[in-house]
Amino acid sequence: MSLARPCRRVAAALCLAALLTVAGCGSGDDSAGSGADGRTQLTVLAAASLTDVFAKAGAAYEKEHPDVRVRFSFAGSQDLAAQVRQGAPADALVTADLPTMRGLRGETGPMTTIARNRLVIAVGEGNPHRVRGLRDLADTDLKVVLAAPEVPVGRYSEAVLDGQHVSVKPVSQEPSVRAVLSKVTLGEADAGIVYVTDAATAKDSVDTVAIPDAQNAIAIYPAAPLSSSRHEARAASFVRWLTSPTAQKMLREAGFQRP
């Protein structure tokens, strides 16, 4: 029997363990199953733009379901999809676009849209370079950072720029929206295109320039249980809960739009 598949699964498990962020309390087996406290542990792979709101949502879910513990691994959607394909032990997936989720047919259960988002231009505090819109990003004296084209926010950014016939030469292409925001926050870039919700998490460090609706793109967030989950029914229940009034209220407060 070939050892290739087991080796890939071991590598994926190690990668996931390194990225795993805990939402909840207690300790237990990171790989899946039940923790030392006997609660069912669900591991959810989620788009980086959901980091802050899902930390709160996970705590709320655990309060309503005291027999379940939720842990999240946040990364760019393309990296999460790679983890699923490599057999990383997880129970549910939430991406920031439909193509990434649809590319995992056979690996997931039914898909549910839980939220939508829009783009905004993030600039340094006080907007020192006086960026007024997408066309200003073509200025070669401006250090612009974008997400890589394989990242959902990178594809959305390309679409809005192409739609306005704006050519931008980014100083770097980042693996996630949080990485783009970090570059602007740290002053390593003058401007970057991020989601409205991510910019809101750094409102004390960056300013924003709105992109008109007619020029903007709508990001769709689908969620689905993973077919390889050891707790597929529980995972499906969590996905359904993300459309509940409690979860939707948290998403609205974080700036996400209705599904």
XYZ file of C-alpha atoms in Angstrom:
259
model
C 0.000 0.000 0.000
C 1.277 3.482 -0.901
C 2.438 5.676 1.966
C 1.783 8.916 0.014
C -1.741 9.545 1.313
C -0.899 8.901 5.009
C 2.126 11.193 4.683
C 0.019 13.953 3.175
C -2.502 13.602 5.986
C 0.232 13.815 8.620
C 1.633 16.958 6.973
C -1.828 18.530 6.798
C -2.513 17.722 10.430
C 0.765 19.322 11.507
C -0.013 22.431 9.428
C -3.478 22.757 10.925
C -2.177 22.310 14.467
C 0.265 25.162 13.903
C -2.494 27.506 12.716
C -5.247 26.510 15.132
C -6.754 29.313 17.175
C -8.781 28.370 20.213
C -12.274 29.773 20.690
C -13.512 28.534 24.048
C -11.821 27.105 27.085
C -10.270 23.874 28.276
C -7.801 21.562 26.623
C -8.065 18.443 24.530
C -7.123 16.590 21.389
C -6.473 19.070 18.559
C -7.155 16.487 15.870
C -10.928 16.055 16.446
C -13.192 13.908 18.589
C -13.809 14.701 22.242
C -11.656 16.714 24.617
C -10.501 15.686 28.046
C -13.656 17.305 29.471
C -15.874 15.006 27.394
C -17.264 17.746 25.165
C -17.471 17.218 21.411
C -14.796 19.290 19.708
C -15.552 20.913 16.376
C -12.722 22.326 14.293
C -13.866 25.014 11.859
C -11.663 26.287 9.024
C -12.648 29.919 8.438
C -11.628 32.800 6.179
C -9.237 35.274 7.824
C -11.760 38.107 7.538
C -13.980 36.277 10.043
C -11.337 36.171 12.782
C -12.806 38.719 15.192
C -16.499 37.989 14.766
C -16.064 34.213 14.929
C -14.182 34.478 18.221
C -17.373 35.977 19.670
C -19.651 33.631 17.738
C -17.775 30.570 18.964
C -18.211 31.643 22.580
C -21.922 32.272 22.010
C -22.379 28.882 20.363
C -20.656 27.115 23.237
C -22.903 28.917 25.705
C -25.967 27.629 23.844
C -24.406 24.171 23.345
C -22.412 23.427 26.523
C -21.551 19.906 25.311
C -19.633 21.303 22.310
C -16.305 23.129 22.067
C -15.495 25.066 18.887
C -11.993 25.757 17.632
C -11.136 27.835 14.588
C -8.263 27.850 12.131
C -8.154 31.152 10.237
C -6.319 31.668 6.941
C -6.865 32.740 3.348
C -9.646 30.692 1.760
C -7.224 29.180 -0.752
C -5.037 27.869 2.090
C -8.068 26.415 3.862
C -9.118 24.624 0.675
C -5.613 23.169 0.382
C -5.878 21.856 3.940
C -9.175 20.151 3.112
C -7.732 18.541 -0.013
C -4.747 17.293 1.993
C -7.037 15.626 4.513
C -6.596 17.968 7.466
C -8.826 16.844 10.365
C -11.637 19.400 10.511
C -15.418 19.530 10.680
C -16.659 22.614 8.827
C -15.423 25.211 6.343
C -16.338 28.864 5.783
C -14.770 30.652 2.809
C -14.945 34.233 1.549
C -16.096 33.275 -1.944
C -18.219 30.748 -3.806
C -15.608 29.440 -6.314
C -13.331 28.127 -3.546
C -16.200 26.272 -1.858
C -17.558 24.947 -5.167
C -14.089 23.664 -5.988
C -14.424 21.263 -3.062
C -17.480 19.383 -4.322
C -17.430 15.902 -2.845
C -15.473 17.148 0.173
C -18.351 19.107 1.735
C -21.990 18.763 2.657
C -24.719 21.254 1.670
C -23.513 24.848 1.362
C -25.212 27.769 3.138
C -24.489 31.470 2.549
C -24.048 33.157 5.939
C -22.988 36.722 5.044
C -21.840 39.182 2.409
C -19.141 41.842 2.414
C -17.809 44.752 0.341
C -14.439 46.288 -0.424
C -12.907 49.530 0.799
C -9.549 51.258 0.312
C -7.493 51.289 3.511
C -5.007 54.157 3.865
C -2.748 55.496 6.579
C -4.286 57.450 9.424
C -5.261 60.896 8.190
C -4.974 59.748 4.546
C -1.631 61.539 4.068
C -1.482 60.781 0.327
C -4.992 62.111 -0.265
C -6.331 58.984 -1.919
C -9.854 59.718 -3.181
C -10.757 56.593 -5.129
C -9.657 53.608 -7.189
C -8.018 55.714 -9.919
C -5.560 57.185 -7.431
C -4.166 53.685 -6.807
C -2.554 53.805 -10.265
C -0.146 56.520 -9.060
C 3.318 54.963 -9.336
C 4.522 57.055 -6.392
C 1.956 55.364 -4.171
C 2.895 52.106 -2.449
C -0.164 49.899 -2.947
C -0.508 46.389 -1.564
C -3.114 43.874 -2.732
C -3.987 40.317 -1.881
C -2.643 37.672 -4.259
C -4.988 36.782 -7.153
C -5.673 33.307 -5.759
C -7.034 34.884 -2.552
C -10.757 35.803 -2.725
C -10.208 39.451 -1.771
C -7.425 39.560 -4.363
C -9.810 38.365 -7.085
C -12.466 40.834 -5.964
C -9.859 43.620 -6.016
C -8.762 42.704 -9.532
C -12.376 42.721 -10.676
C -13.139 46.216 -9.370
C -9.868 47.641 -10.692
C -10.365 46.044 -14.117
C -13.942 47.298 -14.147
C -12.657 50.871 -13.837
C -9.732 50.250 -16.217
C -7.258 51.031 -13.446
C -3.814 49.431 -13.682
C -2.049 48.965 -10.352
C 1.446 47.617 -9.752
C 1.356 46.456 -6.123
C 4.540 46.482 -4.079
C 3.456 43.089 -2.726
C 0.679 40.522 -3.066
C -0.367 39.073 0.273
C -1.809 35.655 1.280
C -4.834 37.060 3.148
C -6.845 40.220 3.695
C -5.406 40.527 7.208
C -1.901 40.579 5.738
C -2.908 43.448 3.409
C -4.387 45.377 6.329
C -1.260 44.769 8.405
C 0.963 46.297 5.708
C -1.085 49.497 5.738
C -1.354 49.568 9.525
C 2.407 49.229 9.914
C 3.104 51.930 7.323
C 4.735 49.478 4.928
C 2.148 50.422 2.297
C 0.297 53.653 1.568
C -2.933 51.968 0.540
C -4.540 48.563 0.102
C -7.902 47.084 -0.796
C -9.548 45.165 2.049
C -13.020 44.238 3.223
C -15.091 46.855 5.026
C -15.208 44.586 8.075
C -11.429 44.221 8.311
C -10.862 47.954 8.063
C -13.333 48.386 10.928
C -11.115 46.273 13.197
C -8.255 48.767 12.734
C -10.183 52.052 12.754
C -7.747 53.522 15.271
C -4.816 52.852 12.921
C -6.137 53.335 9.392
C -8.613 55.504 7.542
C -10.811 54.325 4.704
C -11.849 55.585 1.296
C -15.214 54.260 0.169
C -15.636 52.480 -3.154
C -19.034 53.408 -4.678
C -21.524 50.567 -4.963
C -21.502 50.822 -8.747
C -17.750 50.124 -8.738
C -17.650 47.674 -5.843
C -17.837 43.889 -5.589
C -19.942 41.742 -3.293
C -18.092 39.031 -1.388
C -20.213 35.993 -0.527
C -19.410 33.776 2.471
C -20.573 30.158 2.123
C -20.315 27.635 4.961
C -20.549 23.852 4.816
C -19.832 20.798 6.958
C -16.946 18.649 5.748
C -17.740 15.136 4.566
C -14.667 13.806 6.382
C -15.869 15.145 9.749
C -16.216 12.664 12.575
C -19.113 14.792 13.803
C -20.858 15.690 10.550
C -24.290 16.140 12.168
C -22.813 18.465 14.790
C -20.892 20.329 12.093
C -24.080 20.733 10.035
C -25.837 22.042 13.148
C -23.108 24.663 13.643
C -23.394 25.759 10.003
C -27.172 26.159 10.409
C -26.595 28.121 13.627
C -24.531 30.667 11.682
C -27.810 31.768 10.045
C -29.603 32.059 13.398
C -30.681 35.465 14.799
C -27.899 35.308 17.407
C -25.114 34.704 14.889
C -26.554 37.074 12.305
C -26.751 39.873 14.861
C -23.038 39.428 15.599
C -22.199 39.468 11.896
C -24.247 42.651 11.340
C -22.558 44.355 14.282
C -19.173 43.461 12.756
C -20.193 45.137 9.483
C -21.124 42.099 7.416
C -24.210 42.302 5.241
C -27.183 39.948 5.249
C -26.867 36.710 3.248
